[in-house]
C-alpha cells in the first residue's frame, strides 16, 4: 500500500515541559513541518490544537516518572478523535502505553530514539495513503488477522492450563502455546518461590536461546546483575509490563549483543499476580524476531493471557498445598502421634483387609499383641515426656524388625498389635521371641529403666473362616495369660 508524504503544508504540535527536549526535537524534525508549535504545558497544547488544525500531535513523555503527572495527556489524545498522534515513551514506563490507549489510538516509539528512527516515525505519521478506500480495506483485513492470531493463542493457552498437577509441566505447555503468536521466537515462565526466590521454571526456544545461560543462573534471578535492564526481571521487580523494542535500548551492550545473536529484536514481559494489586507470582516473557507496533487489542490480550497464566499457577500452587494438607490430615487420622505406629482405627482396617486377602488367596495370617509391662509405674516416676520418648523407642525397635508388609498399631495405652502377613503361628512365635529379646536389650533414651521395661506377647493365627473380632478376643486372652505369667513371656492363643 503506497503512501504520500508532503512537508509543504504539514503542521505539528510538540509537547514536552523541558526546553532542551523541545530544542532537540526542533533540531531533528523541525524541517519536516511547514509549521511546528512547541508547547511546555498540556493546557498550552490543548489551546493550540483548538486554535489550529494540526496534522500531527507529538507527545514526548520521556522524563516523566508517574502516570499521574499525565492527567491531561489522555484528554489530548481523546480530543484528536483518530487524527495522527505520535507518542514517545521511556523504556522503563512502557506500561503507560495500554493505559493511554484507552483514550484513543496513537502510534508510539520507545525512548531512547535515534534521530533517524524518530524522523521515520514522523514521516509515517504524516503519510497519507494514495488510495484511502484501499487503505481502509487493508486495515480491516489486518485487524481481522490480528484478532484471529490472538484467538488462536488464547485457545492454545487454555488447553495448556488444563494440567495443573505440575507447575513445571504446565509452564512448558504455556511456553509452547505462547510461541504460536506471530514473530515469537522464545518464551519463558518465571515463577516466584518462597522467600523471594524467582526461578526460571520453563522456556521454549525457536532460536536456540538458553535463558538460564544468558542470566548465568536458573534461580534467585532477582539477584542477577541484569535485574534493572532485562524486561522479565524488571516486570517482577516493578510489578508492571515492560516492552523493549530494541535490545540496545536496555543500556547493556553484552545483553544487546547476546539477544541480537539469537535474532531477538523485541522483548515483551508481563508480571503475574493472582489478584489485581496483589504480590507478583512471576512473569511471562516473549521475544520476537521483528518489530511490532502493538494495538490496544493486542496489549489487552497479552494482559488477559498473563491473568490466565496467573490463575493457572495459583490453582496449581493451591492444589499442591491441598494435597500436602490432605496428606498430613490423612497421616494424622491413621498414625499414632506419640509412637509413629498406626493408630487403632488404622490397625483394625489393616486387619480386616489382610483377613480378606488371606481368604481370597489361601495365605496364612498371624497376629501378635504385646504390652509394655510395668511401663505405667515408670511413667509416673519420671513423667509423661520421658515416658512417651521411651514408648516411642519401643515402637521404633519393633518396627525396625518388621517387614514392609506387616503393620504395627497402637491399640490402647501401652498395648500394640502386629498384623504379620504370610505368617504361620510357628513363624509368629519366632518373631515374638526376636521382639522380646530386642526390647530387653534396647537402650531407652533419657532414663535407664533397666529391667523395669519389658513386653509380654500373645500370638494367634487367623482361622480360615475367622473374623477380626473373634481372633482379637483369642489374642487378648493369650496376652492376659502372658502378663499374668510374668515379664518377657509369650503365649499362643488356643
Coordinates of C-alpha atoms in Angstrom, one line a residue:
X1 CA 0.0 0.0 0.0
X2 CA 1.6 3.3 -1.2
X3 CA 1.6 6.4 1.0
X4 CA 2.3 10.0 0.1
X5 CA 4.3 12.3 2.5
X6 CA 4.4 16.1 1.9
X7 CA 6.1 18.7 4.2
X8 CA 4.8 21.7 2.3
X9 CA 1.6 22.1 4.4
X10 CA 2.3 19.9 7.4
X11 CA 1.5 21.4 10.9
X12 CA 2.7 19.8 14.1
X13 CA 2.3 20.4 17.8
X14 CA 5.0 19.1 20.1
X15 CA 4.6 18.8 23.8
X16 CA 7.3 18.4 26.5
X17 CA 7.9 20.7 29.5
X18 CA 11.7 20.7 29.3
X19 CA 13.2 23.3 26.9
X20 CA 16.1 21.1 26.0
X21 CA 13.8 18.3 24.8
X22 CA 11.8 20.8 22.6
X23 CA 15.1 22.1 21.2
X24 CA 16.3 18.5 20.4
X25 CA 13.1 17.8 18.5
X26 CA 13.2 21.1 16.7
X27 CA 16.7 20.3 15.5
X28 CA 15.8 16.8 14.5
X29 CA 12.4 17.1 12.9
X30 CA 11.7 20.8 12.5
X31 CA 12.3 20.8 8.8
X32 CA 9.7 18.1 8.3
X33 CA 6.9 20.6 9.1
X34 CA 5.8 23.8 7.4
X35 CA 4.8 24.9 10.9
X36 CA 5.8 23.3 14.2
X37 CA 4.4 24.6 17.6
X38 CA 6.3 23.8 20.7
X39 CA 4.3 23.5 24.0
X40 CA 5.6 23.2 27.5
X41 CA 2.3 22.5 29.2
X42 CA -0.7 20.3 28.4
X43 CA -3.1 23.2 28.6
X44 CA -1.0 25.1 26.1
X45 CA -1.0 22.2 23.7
X46 CA -4.8 21.9 24.1
X47 CA -5.3 25.5 23.3
X48 CA -3.0 25.3 20.2
X49 CA -5.0 22.3 18.9
X50 CA -8.2 24.1 19.4
X51 CA -6.9 27.2 17.5
X52 CA -5.4 25.4 14.5
X53 CA -5.8 22.1 12.7
X54 CA -2.7 20.1 13.3
X55 CA -1.6 17.2 11.1
X56 CA 0.3 15.6 13.9
X57 CA 0.5 15.8 17.7
X58 CA 3.8 14.6 19.2
X59 CA 3.7 13.8 22.9
X60 CA 7.1 13.3 24.5
X61 CA 6.7 11.5 27.8
X62 CA 10.4 10.9 28.4
X63 CA 11.5 12.3 31.7
X64 CA 8.1 11.7 33.4
X65 CA 8.2 9.4 36.3
X66 CA 4.5 8.9 37.2
X67 CA 1.4 8.4 35.1
X68 CA -0.5 10.7 37.4
X69 CA 1.7 13.5 36.0
X70 CA 0.0 12.9 32.7
X71 CA -3.6 13.5 33.6
X72 CA -4.1 15.9 30.7
X73 CA -2.3 13.8 28.1
X74 CA -5.3 11.4 27.8
X75 CA -7.6 14.3 27.1
X76 CA -5.3 15.5 24.3
X77 CA -5.3 12.0 22.7
X78 CA -9.1 11.8 23.0
X79 CA -9.5 15.3 21.5
X80 CA -7.7 14.1 18.4
X81 CA -10.6 11.8 17.5
X82 CA -8.5 9.5 15.5
X83 CA -6.2 12.1 13.9
X84 CA -2.5 11.2 14.0
X85 CA -0.7 11.2 17.4
X86 CA 2.9 10.1 17.9
X87 CA 3.8 9.3 21.5
X88 CA 7.3 8.9 22.7
X89 CA 7.6 6.8 25.9
X90 CA 10.6 5.8 28.0
X91 CA 11.6 2.2 28.1
X92 CA 11.0 2.0 31.8
X93 CA 7.4 3.2 31.5
X94 CA 6.0 1.3 28.6
X95 CA 3.2 0.1 30.9
X96 CA 1.7 3.5 30.3
X97 CA 1.0 2.7 26.6
X98 CA -2.0 0.4 27.1
X99 CA -3.3 2.8 29.8
X100 CA -3.2 5.8 27.4
X101 CA -4.6 3.7 24.5
X102 CA -7.9 3.7 26.4
X103 CA -8.2 7.4 25.4
X104 CA -7.7 6.8 21.7
X105 CA -5.4 5.4 19.0
X106 CA -1.9 6.6 18.5
X107 CA 1.5 5.5 17.1
X108 CA 4.4 5.2 19.6
X109 CA 8.1 4.9 19.8
X110 CA 10.1 3.8 22.8
X111 CA 12.9 6.0 24.0
X112 CA 15.8 6.4 23.7
X113 CA 15.1 7.1 20.0
X114 CA 17.8 7.7 17.4
X115 CA 17.2 10.7 15.1
X116 CA 16.8 8.5 12.0
X117 CA 14.2 6.4 13.8
X118 CA 12.3 9.5 15.0
X119 CA 12.3 11.1 11.6
X120 CA 11.0 7.9 10.1
X121 CA 8.2 7.7 12.7
X122 CA 7.2 11.3 11.9
X123 CA 7.1 10.6 8.1
X124 CA 4.9 7.5 8.7
X125 CA 2.6 9.5 10.9
X126 CA 2.2 12.3 8.3
X127 CA 2.0 10.0 5.3
X128 CA -1.4 10.0 3.6
X129 CA -2.5 6.8 1.7
X130 CA -2.7 7.2 -2.1
X131 CA -5.9 5.2 -2.1
X132 CA -7.8 5.9 1.2
X133 CA -10.5 3.3 0.5
X134 CA -8.0 0.6 -0.3
X135 CA -6.0 1.6 2.8
X136 CA -9.1 1.2 5.0
X137 CA -9.9 -2.2 3.5
X138 CA -6.4 -3.3 4.2
X139 CA -6.6 -2.1 7.7
X140 CA -9.8 -4.1 8.3
X141 CA -8.1 -7.2 6.9
X142 CA -5.0 -6.7 9.1
X143 CA -7.3 -6.2 12.1
X144 CA -9.2 -9.4 11.3
X145 CA -5.9 -11.4 11.0
X146 CA -4.7 -9.9 14.3
X147 CA -7.8 -11.0 16.1
X148 CA -7.6 -14.5 14.6
X149 CA -4.0 -14.8 15.8
X150 CA -5.0 -13.6 19.3
X151 CA -7.9 -16.0 19.5
X152 CA -5.6 -18.9 18.4
X153 CA -3.1 -18.1 21.2
X154 CA -5.9 -17.8 23.8
X155 CA -7.3 -21.3 22.8
X156 CA -3.8 -22.8 22.9
X157 CA -3.2 -21.3 26.3
X158 CA -6.5 -22.5 27.7
X159 CA -5.6 -26.1 26.7
X160 CA -2.2 -25.7 28.4
X161 CA -3.8 -24.6 31.6
X162 CA -5.8 -27.8 31.9
X163 CA -2.9 -29.7 33.5
X164 CA -2.4 -28.0 36.9
X165 CA -0.9 -31.1 38.6
X166 CA 2.7 -30.0 37.9
X167 CA 3.8 -26.3 37.7
X168 CA 6.8 -27.3 35.5
X169 CA 4.8 -29.3 33.0
X170 CA 2.0 -26.7 32.8
X171 CA 4.6 -23.9 32.3
X172 CA 6.2 -25.8 29.5
X173 CA 2.8 -26.1 27.8
X174 CA 2.2 -22.4 28.4
X175 CA 5.5 -21.6 26.6
X176 CA 4.6 -23.7 23.7
X177 CA 1.2 -22.0 23.4
X178 CA 2.7 -18.5 23.5
X179 CA 5.1 -19.5 20.7
X180 CA 2.0 -19.6 18.4
X181 CA 1.9 -15.8 18.3
X182 CA 3.4 -14.5 15.0
X183 CA 7.1 -13.5 15.3
X184 CA 7.7 -15.1 18.7
X185 CA 11.0 -17.0 18.8
X186 CA 11.4 -17.6 22.6
X187 CA 9.0 -17.7 25.5
X188 CA 9.7 -18.2 29.2
X189 CA 7.8 -18.5 32.5
X190 CA 9.4 -17.2 35.7
X191 CA 7.9 -18.2 39.0
X192 CA 8.3 -16.7 42.4
X193 CA 9.1 -19.3 45.0
X194 CA 9.3 -18.9 48.8
X195 CA 11.4 -16.0 50.2
X196 CA 11.6 -14.0 47.0
X197 CA 13.3 -16.7 45.0
X198 CA 12.5 -16.1 41.4
X199 CA 13.1 -19.2 39.2
X200 CA 13.0 -20.0 35.5
X201 CA 10.6 -22.9 35.5
X202 CA 10.1 -23.3 31.7
X203 CA 11.2 -21.9 28.4
X204 CA 10.6 -22.7 24.7
X205 CA 13.2 -21.6 22.2
X206 CA 12.9 -21.4 18.4
X207 CA 16.2 -19.6 18.2
X208 CA 18.5 -21.8 20.4
X209 CA 18.5 -19.2 23.1
X210 CA 19.0 -20.6 26.7
X211 CA 17.7 -18.0 29.1
X212 CA 19.5 -19.7 32.1
X213 CA 22.8 -19.4 30.3
X214 CA 22.1 -15.7 29.4
X215 CA 21.3 -14.9 33.0
X216 CA 24.0 -17.2 34.3
X217 CA 21.6 -18.8 36.7
X218 CA 18.2 -20.5 36.9
X219 CA 17.0 -19.4 40.3
X220 CA 17.4 -16.4 42.5
X221 CA 17.0 -14.4 39.3
X222 CA 16.3 -11.1 41.1
X223 CA 19.9 -11.2 42.3
X224 CA 21.1 -11.1 38.7
X225 CA 23.1 -8.1 37.6
X226 CA 20.5 -7.7 34.8
X227 CA 17.7 -7.1 37.2
X228 CA 17.3 -3.4 36.2
X229 CA 17.7 -3.9 32.4
X230 CA 16.2 -7.2 31.4
X231 CA 12.4 -6.9 30.8
X232 CA 11.1 -10.0 32.7
X233 CA 13.2 -9.3 35.8
X234 CA 12.0 -5.6 35.6
X235 CA 8.4 -6.7 35.2
X236 CA 8.6 -8.7 38.5
X237 CA 10.6 -6.0 40.4
X238 CA 8.4 -3.2 39.2
X239 CA 5.1 -5.1 39.0
X240 CA 4.2 -3.8 35.5
X241 CA 4.5 -4.6 31.9
X242 CA 7.9 -3.8 30.2
X243 CA 8.3 -3.6 26.4
X244 CA 11.8 -3.4 24.9
X245 CA 11.6 -2.7 21.1
X246 CA 15.3 -2.9 20.6
X247 CA 17.8 -4.8 22.7
X248 CA 20.3 -2.0 22.7
X249 CA 17.9 0.4 24.4
X250 CA 18.3 -1.6 27.6
X251 CA 21.7 0.1 28.0
X252 CA 23.7 -3.2 28.5
X253 CA 25.9 -3.9 25.4
X254 CA 26.6 -7.5 26.3
X255 CA 22.9 -8.3 26.7
X256 CA 22.0 -6.5 23.5
X257 CA 24.7 -8.5 21.6
X258 CA 23.5 -11.8 23.1
X259 CA 19.9 -11.1 22.0
X260 CA 20.9 -9.9 18.6
X261 CA 22.9 -13.0 18.0
X262 CA 19.8 -15.1 18.6
X263 CA 17.7 -12.9 16.3
X264 CA 15.8 -11.2 19.1
X265 CA 14.6 -7.7 18.0
X266 CA 11.9 -7.1 20.7
X267 CA 11.1 -8.3 24.2
X268 CA 7.8 -8.1 26.0
X269 CA 7.4 -9.1 29.7
X270 CA 4.3 -9.1 31.8
X271 CA 4.1 -9.7 35.6
X272 CA 1.9 -12.5 37.0
X273 CA -0.3 -11.9 40.0
X274 CA -3.3 -13.8 41.3
X275 CA -5.2 -10.6 42.2
X276 CA -5.0 -7.1 40.9
X277 CA -2.6 -5.2 43.1
X278 CA -1.5 -8.4 44.7
X279 CA 2.1 -9.7 45.1
X280 CA 3.9 -10.8 42.0
X281 CA 4.0 -14.5 41.3
X282 CA 6.5 -14.2 38.5
X283 CA 6.4 -13.2 34.9
X284 CA 6.0 -14.4 31.3
X285 CA 8.4 -13.3 28.6
X286 CA 8.0 -13.2 24.9
X287 CA 10.9 -12.5 22.5
X288 CA 10.2 -11.5 18.9
X289 CA 12.3 -11.7 15.7
X290 CA 10.7 -8.5 14.4
X291 CA 9.4 -5.1 15.5
X292 CA 5.7 -5.0 16.1
X293 CA 3.7 -1.9 17.0
X294 CA 1.0 -3.4 19.3
X295 CA -2.5 -2.2 19.2
X296 CA -4.8 -1.7 22.2
X297 CA -6.4 -5.1 21.5
X298 CA -3.1 -6.8 21.5
X299 CA -2.0 -5.2 24.7
X300 CA -5.4 -6.2 26.3
X301 CA -4.9 -9.8 25.0
X302 CA -1.4 -10.1 26.5
X303 CA -2.8 -8.8 29.8
X304 CA -5.5 -11.4 29.7
X305 CA -3.0 -14.1 28.9
X306 CA -0.9 -13.1 31.8
X307 CA -4.0 -13.3 34.0
X308 CA -4.8 -16.8 32.7
X309 CA -1.3 -17.9 33.5
X310 CA -1.5 -16.3 37.0
X311 CA -4.7 -18.2 37.7
X312 CA -3.2 -21.5 36.4
X313 CA -0.1 -21.1 38.6
X314 CA -2.3 -20.1 41.6
X315 CA -4.5 -23.1 41.1
X316 CA -1.5 -25.4 40.8
X317 CA 0.0 -24.0 44.0
X318 CA -3.3 -24.3 45.8
X319 CA -3.7 -27.9 44.6
X320 CA -0.2 -28.8 45.9
X321 CA -1.0 -27.1 49.2
X322 CA -4.3 -29.0 49.4
X323 CA -2.6 -32.3 48.6
X324 CA 0.1 -31.7 51.2
X325 CA -2.6 -30.8 53.8
X326 CA -4.6 -33.8 52.8
X327 CA -1.6 -36.0 53.3
X328 CA -0.9 -34.5 56.7
X329 CA -4.6 -34.9 57.7
X330 CA -4.5 -38.5 56.4
X331 CA -1.4 -39.2 58.4
X332 CA -2.9 -37.6 61.5
X333 CA -6.0 -39.8 61.1
X334 CA -4.1 -43.0 60.7
X335 CA -0.9 -42.6 62.7
X336 CA -0.4 -42.5 66.4
X337 CA 1.2 -39.2 67.3
X338 CA 3.3 -40.5 70.1
X339 CA 4.9 -43.7 68.7
X340 CA 4.6 -43.2 64.9
X341 CA 2.8 -46.6 64.6
X342 CA -0.7 -46.9 63.1
X343 CA -3.5 -45.9 65.4
X344 CA -6.2 -48.3 66.5
X345 CA -8.6 -47.5 63.6
X346 CA -5.9 -47.9 61.0
X347 CA -4.8 -51.2 62.7
X348 CA -8.3 -52.6 62.6
X349 CA -8.7 -51.6 59.0
X350 CA -5.4 -53.2 58.1
X351 CA -6.5 -56.4 59.9
X352 CA -9.8 -56.5 58.0
X353 CA -8.1 -56.0 54.7
X354 CA -5.5 -58.7 55.4
X355 CA -8.1 -61.2 56.5
X356 CA -10.0 -60.8 53.2
X357 CA -6.8 -61.1 51.2
X358 CA -5.7 -64.2 53.2
X359 CA -9.1 -65.9 52.5
X360 CA -9.0 -65.0 48.8
X361 CA -5.6 -66.4 48.2
X362 CA -5.4 -69.1 50.9
X363 CA -2.5 -67.4 52.7
X364 CA -1.5 -67.8 56.4
X365 CA -2.0 -64.7 58.6
X366 CA -0.8 -64.3 62.1
X367 CA -1.3 -61.6 64.8
X368 CA 0.9 -60.6 67.7
X369 CA -0.2 -58.4 70.6
X370 CA 2.2 -57.1 73.2
X371 CA 2.0 -54.9 76.3
X372 CA 4.9 -52.8 77.7
X373 CA 4.9 -54.3 81.2
X374 CA 5.5 -52.1 84.2
X375 CA 5.6 -49.0 82.0
X376 CA 2.9 -47.1 83.8
X377 CA 4.8 -47.0 87.1
X378 CA 7.9 -45.9 85.3
X379 CA 5.9 -43.2 83.5
X380 CA 4.6 -42.0 86.9
X381 CA 8.1 -41.9 88.3
X382 CA 9.8 -40.0 85.5
X383 CA 7.0 -38.0 83.9
X384 CA 4.9 -38.2 80.7
X385 CA 7.5 -36.7 78.4
X386 CA 10.2 -39.2 79.3
X387 CA 7.6 -42.0 79.2
X388 CA 6.5 -41.0 75.7
X389 CA 10.1 -41.0 74.5
X390 CA 10.6 -44.5 75.9
X391 CA 7.4 -45.8 74.4
X392 CA 8.3 -44.3 71.0
X393 CA 11.7 -46.1 71.3
X394 CA 9.9 -49.4 71.9
X395 CA 7.7 -48.9 68.8
X396 CA 10.7 -47.9 66.7
X397 CA 12.6 -51.0 67.9
X398 CA 9.7 -53.2 66.9
X399 CA 9.1 -51.5 63.5
X400 CA 12.7 -51.9 62.7
X401 CA 12.3 -55.7 62.8
X402 CA 9.1 -56.0 60.8
X403 CA 8.7 -56.3 57.1
X404 CA 7.1 -53.6 55.0
X405 CA 4.0 -55.7 54.5
X406 CA 3.5 -56.0 58.3
X407 CA 1.6 -53.4 60.3
X408 CA 2.2 -52.2 63.8
X409 CA -0.7 -50.4 65.5
X410 CA -1.0 -48.9 68.9
X411 CA -4.4 -50.2 70.2
X412 CA -4.6 -48.6 73.7
X413 CA -2.2 -47.2 76.2
X414 CA 0.9 -49.5 76.2
X415 CA -0.7 -52.2 74.1
X416 CA 0.2 -52.8 70.5
X417 CA -1.0 -55.1 67.7
X418 CA 1.1 -56.6 64.9
X419 CA -0.5 -57.9 61.7
X420 CA 2.0 -60.3 60.2
X421 CA 1.2 -61.3 56.6
X422 CA 2.1 -64.7 55.1
X423 CA 2.9 -65.9 58.6
X424 CA 2.0 -69.1 60.5
X425 CA 1.7 -69.4 64.2
X426 CA 5.1 -71.0 64.4
X427 CA 6.7 -68.2 62.4
X428 CA 4.9 -65.7 64.7
X429 CA 6.3 -67.3 67.8
X430 CA 9.8 -67.0 66.4
X431 CA 9.1 -63.3 65.6
X432 CA 7.8 -62.7 69.1
X433 CA 11.0 -64.2 70.6
X434 CA 13.1 -61.7 68.5
X435 CA 11.0 -58.8 69.6
X436 CA 11.1 -59.8 73.2
X437 CA 14.9 -60.0 73.1
X438 CA 15.2 -56.7 71.2
X439 CA 13.1 -54.8 73.7
X440 CA 15.0 -56.3 76.6
X441 CA 18.3 -55.1 75.1
X442 CA 17.0 -51.7 73.9
X443 CA 18.8 -48.6 75.0
X444 CA 15.9 -46.5 76.1
X445 CA 16.6 -42.7 75.9
X446 CA 16.7 -40.2 78.8
X447 CA 16.1 -42.7 81.6
X448 CA 17.8 -46.1 82.2
X449 CA 14.8 -48.1 83.1
X450 CA 16.8 -51.3 83.2
X451 CA 14.6 -54.3 83.9
X452 CA 11.6 -52.1 84.5
X453 CA 10.5 -52.2 80.8
X454 CA 9.8 -55.5 79.2
X455 CA 7.0 -56.8 77.0
X456 CA 4.5 -59.7 77.3
X457 CA 3.3 -61.1 74.0
X458 CA 0.3 -63.0 72.7
X459 CA 0.3 -64.9 69.4
X460 CA -2.6 -66.2 67.2
X461 CA -3.0 -67.4 63.7
X462 CA -6.2 -66.4 62.0
X463 CA -8.5 -69.3 61.2
X464 CA -9.8 -69.9 57.6
X465 CA -13.3 -68.6 58.4
X466 CA -12.5 -66.4 61.5
X467 CA -13.4 -62.8 61.7
X468 CA -11.4 -60.0 63.2
X469 CA -13.5 -59.8 66.3
X470 CA -13.1 -63.5 67.1
X471 CA -9.3 -63.6 66.6
X472 CA -8.8 -60.4 68.6
X473 CA -10.7 -62.0 71.5
X474 CA -8.5 -65.1 71.4
X475 CA -5.4 -62.9 71.1
X476 CA -6.4 -60.8 74.0
X477 CA -6.9 -63.9 76.2
X478 CA -3.4 -65.1 75.3
X479 CA -1.9 -61.7 76.1
X480 CA -3.6 -61.7 79.5
X481 CA -2.1 -65.1 80.2
X482 CA 1.4 -63.9 79.2
X483 CA 1.0 -60.8 81.5
X484 CA -0.1 -63.0 84.5
X485 CA 2.8 -65.4 83.9
X486 CA 5.3 -62.6 84.4
X487 CA 7.6 -60.3 82.2
X488 CA 9.1 -61.4 78.9
X489 CA 6.5 -64.2 78.4
X490 CA 5.0 -65.4 75.1
X491 CA 1.6 -67.2 75.0
X492 CA 0.0 -68.7 71.9
X493 CA -3.8 -68.4 71.6
X494 CA -5.8 -71.7 71.8

